[in-house]
PDB file of C-alpha atoms in Angstrom:
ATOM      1  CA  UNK A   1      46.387  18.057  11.822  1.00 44.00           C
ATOM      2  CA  UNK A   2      45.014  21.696  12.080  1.00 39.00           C
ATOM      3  CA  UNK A   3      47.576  23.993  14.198  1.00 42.00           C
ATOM      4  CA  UNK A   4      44.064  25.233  16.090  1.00 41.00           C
ATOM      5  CA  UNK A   5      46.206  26.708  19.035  1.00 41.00           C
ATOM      6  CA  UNK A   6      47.557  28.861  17.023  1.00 45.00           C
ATOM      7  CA  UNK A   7      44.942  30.307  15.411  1.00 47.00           C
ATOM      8  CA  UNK A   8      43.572  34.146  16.423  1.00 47.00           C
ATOM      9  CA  UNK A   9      39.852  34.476  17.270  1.00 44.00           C
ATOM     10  CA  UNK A  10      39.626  36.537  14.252  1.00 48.00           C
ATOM     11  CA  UNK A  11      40.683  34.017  12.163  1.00 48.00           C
ATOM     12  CA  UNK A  12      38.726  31.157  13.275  1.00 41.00           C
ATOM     13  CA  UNK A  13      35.399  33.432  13.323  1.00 44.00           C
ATOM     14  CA  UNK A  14      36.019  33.836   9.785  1.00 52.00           C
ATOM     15  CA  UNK A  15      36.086  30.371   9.431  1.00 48.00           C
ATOM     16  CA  UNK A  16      33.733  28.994  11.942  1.00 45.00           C
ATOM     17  CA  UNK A  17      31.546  31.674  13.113  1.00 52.00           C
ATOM     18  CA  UNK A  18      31.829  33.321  16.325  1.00 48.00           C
ATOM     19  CA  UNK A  19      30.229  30.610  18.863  1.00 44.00           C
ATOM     20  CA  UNK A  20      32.578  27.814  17.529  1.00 44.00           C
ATOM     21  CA  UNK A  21      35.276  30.178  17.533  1.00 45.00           C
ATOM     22  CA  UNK A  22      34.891  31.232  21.026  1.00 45.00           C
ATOM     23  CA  UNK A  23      34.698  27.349  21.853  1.00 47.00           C
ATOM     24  CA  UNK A  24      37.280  26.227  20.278  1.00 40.00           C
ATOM     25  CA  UNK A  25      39.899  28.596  21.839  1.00 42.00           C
ATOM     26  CA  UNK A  26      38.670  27.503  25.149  1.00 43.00           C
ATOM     27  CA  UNK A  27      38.600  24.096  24.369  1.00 44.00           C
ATOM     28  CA  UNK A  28      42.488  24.870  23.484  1.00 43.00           C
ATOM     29  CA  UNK A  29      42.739  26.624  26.310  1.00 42.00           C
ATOM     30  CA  UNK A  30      41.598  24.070  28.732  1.00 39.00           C
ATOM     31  CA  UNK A  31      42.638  21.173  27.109  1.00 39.00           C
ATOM     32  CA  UNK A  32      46.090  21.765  25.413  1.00 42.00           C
ATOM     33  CA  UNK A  33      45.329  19.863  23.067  1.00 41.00           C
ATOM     34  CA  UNK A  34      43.130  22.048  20.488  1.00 44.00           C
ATOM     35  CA  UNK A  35      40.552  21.314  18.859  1.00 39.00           C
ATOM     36  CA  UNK A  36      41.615  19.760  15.723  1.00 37.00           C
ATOM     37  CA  UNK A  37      38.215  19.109  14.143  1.00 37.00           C
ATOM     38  CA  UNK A  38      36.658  22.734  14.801  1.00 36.00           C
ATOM     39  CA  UNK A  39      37.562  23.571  10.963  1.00 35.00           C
ATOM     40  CA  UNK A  40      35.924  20.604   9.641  1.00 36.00           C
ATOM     41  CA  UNK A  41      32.550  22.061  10.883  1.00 35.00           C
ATOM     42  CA  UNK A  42      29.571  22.940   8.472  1.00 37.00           C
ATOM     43  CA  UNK A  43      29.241  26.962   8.266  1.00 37.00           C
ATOM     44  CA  UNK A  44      25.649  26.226   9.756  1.00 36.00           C
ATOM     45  CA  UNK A  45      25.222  23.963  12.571  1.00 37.00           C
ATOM     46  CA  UNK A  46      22.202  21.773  12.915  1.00 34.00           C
ATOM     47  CA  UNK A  47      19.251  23.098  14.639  1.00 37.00           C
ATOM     48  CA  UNK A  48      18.313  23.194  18.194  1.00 37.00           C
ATOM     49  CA  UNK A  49      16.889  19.204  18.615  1.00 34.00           C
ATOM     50  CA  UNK A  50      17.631  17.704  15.427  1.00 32.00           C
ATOM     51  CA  UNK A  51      19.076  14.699  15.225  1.00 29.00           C
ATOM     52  CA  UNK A  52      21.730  13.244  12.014  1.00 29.00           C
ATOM     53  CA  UNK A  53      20.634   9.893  10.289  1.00 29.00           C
ATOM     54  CA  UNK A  54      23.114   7.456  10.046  1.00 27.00           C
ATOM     55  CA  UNK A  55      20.938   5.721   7.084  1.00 26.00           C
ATOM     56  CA  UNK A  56      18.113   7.594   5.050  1.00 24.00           C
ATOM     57  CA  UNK A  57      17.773   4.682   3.280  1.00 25.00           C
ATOM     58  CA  UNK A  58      14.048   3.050   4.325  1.00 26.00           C
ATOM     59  CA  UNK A  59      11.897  -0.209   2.927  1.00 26.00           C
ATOM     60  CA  UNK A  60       8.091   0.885   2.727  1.00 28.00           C
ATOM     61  CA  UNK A  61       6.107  -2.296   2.105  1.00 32.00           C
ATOM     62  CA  UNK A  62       3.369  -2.261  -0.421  1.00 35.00           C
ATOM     63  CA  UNK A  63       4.479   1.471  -0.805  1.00 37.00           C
ATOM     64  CA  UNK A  64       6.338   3.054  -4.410  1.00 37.00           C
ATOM     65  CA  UNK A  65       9.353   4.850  -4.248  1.00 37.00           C
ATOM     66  CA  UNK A  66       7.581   7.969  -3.787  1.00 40.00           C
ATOM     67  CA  UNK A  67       5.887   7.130  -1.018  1.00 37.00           C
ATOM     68  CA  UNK A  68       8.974   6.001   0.930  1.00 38.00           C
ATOM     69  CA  UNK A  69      10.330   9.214  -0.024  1.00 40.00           C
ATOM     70  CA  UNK A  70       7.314  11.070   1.390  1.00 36.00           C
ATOM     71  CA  UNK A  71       7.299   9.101   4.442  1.00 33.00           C
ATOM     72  CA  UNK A  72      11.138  10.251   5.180  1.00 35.00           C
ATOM     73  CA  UNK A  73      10.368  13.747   4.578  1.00 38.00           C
ATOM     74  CA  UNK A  74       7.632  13.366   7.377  1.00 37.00           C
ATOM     75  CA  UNK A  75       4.712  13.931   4.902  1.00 39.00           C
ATOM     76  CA  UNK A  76       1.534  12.695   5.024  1.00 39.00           C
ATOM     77  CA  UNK A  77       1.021   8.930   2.827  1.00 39.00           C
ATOM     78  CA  UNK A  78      -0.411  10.016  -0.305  1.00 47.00           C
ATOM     79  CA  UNK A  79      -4.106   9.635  -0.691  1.00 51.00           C
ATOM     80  CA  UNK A  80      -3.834   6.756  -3.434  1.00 48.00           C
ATOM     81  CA  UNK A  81      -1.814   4.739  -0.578  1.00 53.00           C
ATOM     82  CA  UNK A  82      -4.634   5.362   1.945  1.00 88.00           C
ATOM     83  CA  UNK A  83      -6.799   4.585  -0.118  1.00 95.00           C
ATOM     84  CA  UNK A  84      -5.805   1.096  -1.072  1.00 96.00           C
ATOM     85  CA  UNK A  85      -4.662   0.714   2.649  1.00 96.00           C
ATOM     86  CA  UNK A  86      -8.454   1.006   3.723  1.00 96.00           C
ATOM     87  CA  UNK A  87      -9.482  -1.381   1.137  1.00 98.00           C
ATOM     88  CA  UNK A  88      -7.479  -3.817   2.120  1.00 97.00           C
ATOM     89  CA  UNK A  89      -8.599  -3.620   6.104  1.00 96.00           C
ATOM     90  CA  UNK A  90     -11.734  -3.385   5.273  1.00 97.00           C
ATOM     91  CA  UNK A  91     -11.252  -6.504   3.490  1.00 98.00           C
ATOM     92  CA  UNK A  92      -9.438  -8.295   6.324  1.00 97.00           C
ATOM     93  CA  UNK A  93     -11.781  -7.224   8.567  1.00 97.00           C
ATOM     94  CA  UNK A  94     -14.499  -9.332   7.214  1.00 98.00           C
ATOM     95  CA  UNK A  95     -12.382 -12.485   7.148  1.00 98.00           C
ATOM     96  CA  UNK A  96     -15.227 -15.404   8.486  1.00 97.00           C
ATOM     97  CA  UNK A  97     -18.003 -13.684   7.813  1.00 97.00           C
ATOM     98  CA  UNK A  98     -20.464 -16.393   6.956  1.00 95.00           C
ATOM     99  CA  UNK A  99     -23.779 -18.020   5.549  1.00 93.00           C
ATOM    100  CA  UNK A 100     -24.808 -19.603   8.232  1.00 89.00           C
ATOM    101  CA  UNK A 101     -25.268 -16.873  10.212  1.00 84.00           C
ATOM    102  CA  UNK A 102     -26.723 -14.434   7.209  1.00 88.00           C
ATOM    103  CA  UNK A 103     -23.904 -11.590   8.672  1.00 93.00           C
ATOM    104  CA  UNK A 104     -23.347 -12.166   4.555  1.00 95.00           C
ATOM    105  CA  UNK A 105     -26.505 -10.137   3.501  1.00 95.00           C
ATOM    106  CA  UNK A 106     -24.883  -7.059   4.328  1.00 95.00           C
ATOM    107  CA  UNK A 107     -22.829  -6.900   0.997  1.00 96.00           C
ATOM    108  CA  UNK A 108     -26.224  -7.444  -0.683  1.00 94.00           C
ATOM    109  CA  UNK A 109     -27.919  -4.511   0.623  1.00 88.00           C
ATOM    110  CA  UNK A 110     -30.525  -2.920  -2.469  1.00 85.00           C
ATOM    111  CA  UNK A 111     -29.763  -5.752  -4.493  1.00 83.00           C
ATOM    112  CA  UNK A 112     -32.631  -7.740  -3.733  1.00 85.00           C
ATOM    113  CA  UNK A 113     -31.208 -10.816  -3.738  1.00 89.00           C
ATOM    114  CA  UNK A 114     -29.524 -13.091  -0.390  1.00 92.00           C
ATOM    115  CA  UNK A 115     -26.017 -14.722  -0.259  1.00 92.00           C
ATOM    116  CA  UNK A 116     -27.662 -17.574   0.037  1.00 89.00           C
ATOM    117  CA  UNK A 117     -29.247 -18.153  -3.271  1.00 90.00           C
ATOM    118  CA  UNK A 118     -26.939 -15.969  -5.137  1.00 93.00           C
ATOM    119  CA  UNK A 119     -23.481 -15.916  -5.974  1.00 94.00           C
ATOM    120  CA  UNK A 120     -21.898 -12.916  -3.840  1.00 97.00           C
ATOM    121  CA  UNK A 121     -18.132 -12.515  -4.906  1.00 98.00           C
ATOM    122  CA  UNK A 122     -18.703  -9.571  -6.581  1.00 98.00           C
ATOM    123  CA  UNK A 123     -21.114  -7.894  -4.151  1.00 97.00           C
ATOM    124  CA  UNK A 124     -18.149  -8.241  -1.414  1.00 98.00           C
ATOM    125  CA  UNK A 125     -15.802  -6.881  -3.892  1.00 98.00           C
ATOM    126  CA  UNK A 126     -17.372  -4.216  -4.438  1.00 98.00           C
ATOM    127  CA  UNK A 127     -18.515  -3.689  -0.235  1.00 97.00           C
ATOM    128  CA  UNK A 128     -15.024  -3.207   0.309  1.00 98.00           C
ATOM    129  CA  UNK A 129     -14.465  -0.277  -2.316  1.00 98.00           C
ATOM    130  CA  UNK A 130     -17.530   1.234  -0.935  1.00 97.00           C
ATOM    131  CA  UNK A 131     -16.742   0.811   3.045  1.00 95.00           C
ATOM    132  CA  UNK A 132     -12.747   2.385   1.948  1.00 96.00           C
ATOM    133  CA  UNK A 133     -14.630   5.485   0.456  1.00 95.00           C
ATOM    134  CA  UNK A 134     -14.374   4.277  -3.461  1.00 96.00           C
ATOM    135  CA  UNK A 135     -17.201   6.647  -5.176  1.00 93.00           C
ATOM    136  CA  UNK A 136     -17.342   4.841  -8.565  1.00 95.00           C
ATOM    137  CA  UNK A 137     -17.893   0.832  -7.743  1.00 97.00           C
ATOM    138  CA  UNK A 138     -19.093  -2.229 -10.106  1.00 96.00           C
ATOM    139  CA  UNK A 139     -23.217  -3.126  -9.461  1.00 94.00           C
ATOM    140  CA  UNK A 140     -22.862  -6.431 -11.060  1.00 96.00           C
ATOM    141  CA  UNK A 141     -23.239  -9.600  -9.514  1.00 96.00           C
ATOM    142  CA  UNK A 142     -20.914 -11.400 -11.995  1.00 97.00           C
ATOM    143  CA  UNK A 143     -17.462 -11.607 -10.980  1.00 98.00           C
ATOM    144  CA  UNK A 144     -16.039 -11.858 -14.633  1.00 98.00           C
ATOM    145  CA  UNK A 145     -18.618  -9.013 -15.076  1.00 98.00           C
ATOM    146  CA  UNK A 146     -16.439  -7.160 -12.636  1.00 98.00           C
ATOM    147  CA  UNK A 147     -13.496  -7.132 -15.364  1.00 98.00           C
ATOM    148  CA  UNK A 148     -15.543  -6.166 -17.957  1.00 98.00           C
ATOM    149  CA  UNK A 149     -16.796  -3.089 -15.149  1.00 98.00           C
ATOM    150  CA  UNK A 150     -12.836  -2.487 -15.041  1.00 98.00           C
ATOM    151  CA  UNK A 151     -12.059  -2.565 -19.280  1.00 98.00           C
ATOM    152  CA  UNK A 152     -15.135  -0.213 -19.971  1.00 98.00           C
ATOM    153  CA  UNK A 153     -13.736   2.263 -17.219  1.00 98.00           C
ATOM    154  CA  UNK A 154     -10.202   1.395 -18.583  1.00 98.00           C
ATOM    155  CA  UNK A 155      -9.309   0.577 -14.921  1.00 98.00           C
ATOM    156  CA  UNK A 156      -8.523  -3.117 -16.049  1.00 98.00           C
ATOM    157  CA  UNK A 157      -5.164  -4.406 -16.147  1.00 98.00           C
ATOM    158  CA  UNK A 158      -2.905  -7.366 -16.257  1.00 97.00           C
ATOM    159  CA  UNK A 159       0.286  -7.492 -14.496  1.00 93.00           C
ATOM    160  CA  UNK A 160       1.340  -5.655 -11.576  1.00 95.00           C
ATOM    161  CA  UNK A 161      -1.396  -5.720  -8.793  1.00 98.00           C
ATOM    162  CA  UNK A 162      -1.338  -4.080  -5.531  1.00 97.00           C
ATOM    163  CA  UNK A 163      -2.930  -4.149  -2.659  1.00 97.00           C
ATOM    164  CA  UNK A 164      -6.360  -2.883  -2.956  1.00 98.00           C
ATOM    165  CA  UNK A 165      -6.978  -4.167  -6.800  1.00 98.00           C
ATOM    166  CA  UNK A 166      -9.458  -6.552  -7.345  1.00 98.00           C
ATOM    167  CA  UNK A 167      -8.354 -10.319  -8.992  1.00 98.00           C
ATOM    168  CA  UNK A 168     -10.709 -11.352 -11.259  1.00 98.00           C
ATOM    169  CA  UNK A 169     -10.800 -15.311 -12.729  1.00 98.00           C
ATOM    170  CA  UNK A 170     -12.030 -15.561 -16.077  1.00 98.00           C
ATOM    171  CA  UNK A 171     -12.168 -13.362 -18.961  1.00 98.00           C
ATOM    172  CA  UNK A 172     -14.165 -10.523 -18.507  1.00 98.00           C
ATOM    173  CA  UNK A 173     -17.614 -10.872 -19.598  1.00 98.00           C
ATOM    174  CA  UNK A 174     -21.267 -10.211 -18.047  1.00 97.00           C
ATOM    175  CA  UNK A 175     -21.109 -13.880 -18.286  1.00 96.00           C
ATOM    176  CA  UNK A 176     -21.524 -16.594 -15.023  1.00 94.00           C
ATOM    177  CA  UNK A 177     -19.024 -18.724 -14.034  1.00 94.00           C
ATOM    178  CA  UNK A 178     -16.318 -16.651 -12.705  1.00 97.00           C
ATOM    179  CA  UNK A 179     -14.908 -15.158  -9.298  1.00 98.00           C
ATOM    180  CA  UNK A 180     -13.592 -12.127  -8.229  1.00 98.00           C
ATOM    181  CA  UNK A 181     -11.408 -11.372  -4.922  1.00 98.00           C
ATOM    182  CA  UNK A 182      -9.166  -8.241  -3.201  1.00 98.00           C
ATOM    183  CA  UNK A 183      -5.914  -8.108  -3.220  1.00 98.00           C
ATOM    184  CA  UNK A 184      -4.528  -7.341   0.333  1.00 98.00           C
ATOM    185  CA  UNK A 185      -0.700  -8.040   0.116  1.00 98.00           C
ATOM    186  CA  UNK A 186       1.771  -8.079  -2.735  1.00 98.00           C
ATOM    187  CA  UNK A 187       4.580 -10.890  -1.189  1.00 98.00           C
ATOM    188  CA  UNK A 188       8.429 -10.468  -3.029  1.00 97.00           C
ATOM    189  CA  UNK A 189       8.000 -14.038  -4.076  1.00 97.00           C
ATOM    190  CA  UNK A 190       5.348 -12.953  -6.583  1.00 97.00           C
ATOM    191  CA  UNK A 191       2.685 -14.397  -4.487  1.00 98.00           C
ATOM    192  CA  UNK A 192      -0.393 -12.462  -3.550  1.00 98.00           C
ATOM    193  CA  UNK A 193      -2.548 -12.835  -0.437  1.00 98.00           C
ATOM    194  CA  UNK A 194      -6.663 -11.994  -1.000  1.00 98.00           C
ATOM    195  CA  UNK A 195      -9.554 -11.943   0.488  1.00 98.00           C
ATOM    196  CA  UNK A 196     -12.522 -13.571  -1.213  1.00 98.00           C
ATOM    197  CA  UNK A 197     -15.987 -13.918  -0.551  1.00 98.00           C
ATOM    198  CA  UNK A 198     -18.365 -17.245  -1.259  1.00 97.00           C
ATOM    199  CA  UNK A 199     -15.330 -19.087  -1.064  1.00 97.00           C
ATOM    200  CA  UNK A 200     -16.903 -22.567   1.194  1.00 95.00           C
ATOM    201  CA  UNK A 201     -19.915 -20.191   2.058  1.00 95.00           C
ATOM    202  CA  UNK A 202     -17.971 -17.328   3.297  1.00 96.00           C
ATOM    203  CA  UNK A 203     -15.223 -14.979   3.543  1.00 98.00           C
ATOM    204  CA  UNK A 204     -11.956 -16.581   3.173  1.00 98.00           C
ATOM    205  CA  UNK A 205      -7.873 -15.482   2.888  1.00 98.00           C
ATOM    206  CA  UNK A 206      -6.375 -16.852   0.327  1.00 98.00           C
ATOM    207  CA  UNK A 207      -2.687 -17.019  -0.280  1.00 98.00           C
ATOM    208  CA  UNK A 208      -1.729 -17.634  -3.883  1.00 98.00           C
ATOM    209  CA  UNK A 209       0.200 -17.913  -6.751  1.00 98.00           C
ATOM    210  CA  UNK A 210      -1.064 -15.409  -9.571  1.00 98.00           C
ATOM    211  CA  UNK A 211       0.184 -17.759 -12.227  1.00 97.00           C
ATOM    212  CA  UNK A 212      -1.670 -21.226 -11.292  1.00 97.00           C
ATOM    213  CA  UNK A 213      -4.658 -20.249  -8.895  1.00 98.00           C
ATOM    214  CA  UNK A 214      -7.785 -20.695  -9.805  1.00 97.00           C
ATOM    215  CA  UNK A 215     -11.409 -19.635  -9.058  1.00 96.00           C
ATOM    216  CA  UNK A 216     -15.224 -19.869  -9.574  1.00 94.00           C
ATOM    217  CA  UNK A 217     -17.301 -22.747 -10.811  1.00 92.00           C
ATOM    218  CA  UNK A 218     -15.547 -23.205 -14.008  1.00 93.00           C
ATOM    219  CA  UNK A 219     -12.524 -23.184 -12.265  1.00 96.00           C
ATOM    220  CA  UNK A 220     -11.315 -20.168 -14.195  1.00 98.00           C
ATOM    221  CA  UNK A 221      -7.285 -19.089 -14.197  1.00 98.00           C
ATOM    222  CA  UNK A 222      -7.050 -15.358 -13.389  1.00 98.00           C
ATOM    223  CA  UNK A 223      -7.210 -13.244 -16.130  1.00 98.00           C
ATOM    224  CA  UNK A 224      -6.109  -9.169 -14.572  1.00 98.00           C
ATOM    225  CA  UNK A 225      -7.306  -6.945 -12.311  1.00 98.00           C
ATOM    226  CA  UNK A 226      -9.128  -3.928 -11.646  1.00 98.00           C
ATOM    227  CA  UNK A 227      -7.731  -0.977 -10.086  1.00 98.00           C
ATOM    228  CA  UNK A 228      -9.712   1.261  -8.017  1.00 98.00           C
ATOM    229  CA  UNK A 229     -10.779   4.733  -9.032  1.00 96.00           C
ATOM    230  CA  UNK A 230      -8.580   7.142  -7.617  1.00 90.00           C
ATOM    231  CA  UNK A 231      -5.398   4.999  -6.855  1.00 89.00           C
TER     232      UNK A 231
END
């Protein structure tokens, strides 16, 4: 216990700085009690409107460390986050598009060809990188040829995707048979949800296990992903 009534104004301005000095005595004053915690103050008090955080700690999902610390300063998301964060909307946002209707042909745009003679994994792939601002893409309509795209840029990897990445099934090659997909979400169970194209003549989600899923004619196991430029 801090004998605070006791205390000279003085005193507790050398100690607490004039304001809290001058309150303190009056809480005293008023009170009779003191003000037992006055000394336990910090030299400079908090500013005008700001508030204490019980818990800094925060969970940022499909975010690093970094970013989570970035977000808790009040900093703008890092432009690698954003980036991969408009990927993977632009992605979701195309969820049904279909054959049927030809709203396919748009991801085939100067390629002279139509999704519905031609395999168009790849050309969705790459849509998405182009729609989220991605300057460097893949051209090829090969979806293994999309991993072979990512080793000759050294953007192909793995383990590890996130959101944004593109999954490719089957070794890469500028070879047929293969599939290619987005990664949207990056689940704690080690499953991953994508967003494919051609898959039953359209745009599909997908939610599956890296390990065991499968894609493409050949029914090909996946074999890394590509990150995109700038990520």
């Amino acid at each position: 216990m801090y004998p605070t009534r006791h205390l000279t104004l003085p005193t507790l301005k050398q100690r607490t700085g004039r304001a809290v000095a001058l309150a303190v005595l009056t809480a005293a004053a008023l009170t009779g009690t003191g003000a037992t915690d006055a000394l336990a103050l910090p030299a400079t008090p908090p500013a005008a409107g700001s508030t204490a955080t019980a818990d800094s700690s925060a969970t940022v999902t499909g975010g690093t460390t970094a970013d989570a610390d970035a977000l808790r300063e009040g900093a703008a998301a890092p432009a690698a986050a954003t980036l991969r964060d408009r990927i993977a909307a632009a992605a979701r946002g195309q969820i049904g598009v279909a054959e049927s209707d030809s709203a396919c042909q748009k991801y085939l745009t100067g390629k002279g060809q139509t999704c519905r003679n031609t395999s168009w994994c790849a050309a969705f792939a790459e849509w998405t990188w182009r729609h989220a601002g991605v300057k460097s893409v893949p051209t090829t309509l090969l979806g293994r040829g999309v991993g072979k795209w990512g080793q000759e840029h050294h953007l192909f990897h793995t383990g590890s995707p996130k959101p944004g990445d593109l999954v490719v099934y089957g070794p890469p090659a500028y070879e047929q048979g293969g599939h290619v997909g987005v990664v949207v979400s990056v689940n704690r169970d080690g499953t991953l949800d994508t967003v494919e194209g051609n898959v039953s003549n359209k745009v599909a989600h997908r939610h599956i296990d890296p390990r065991t899923a499968k894609g493409g004619v050949k029914k090909w196991k996946i074999s890394g992903y590509v990150t995109p430029p700038g990520a």
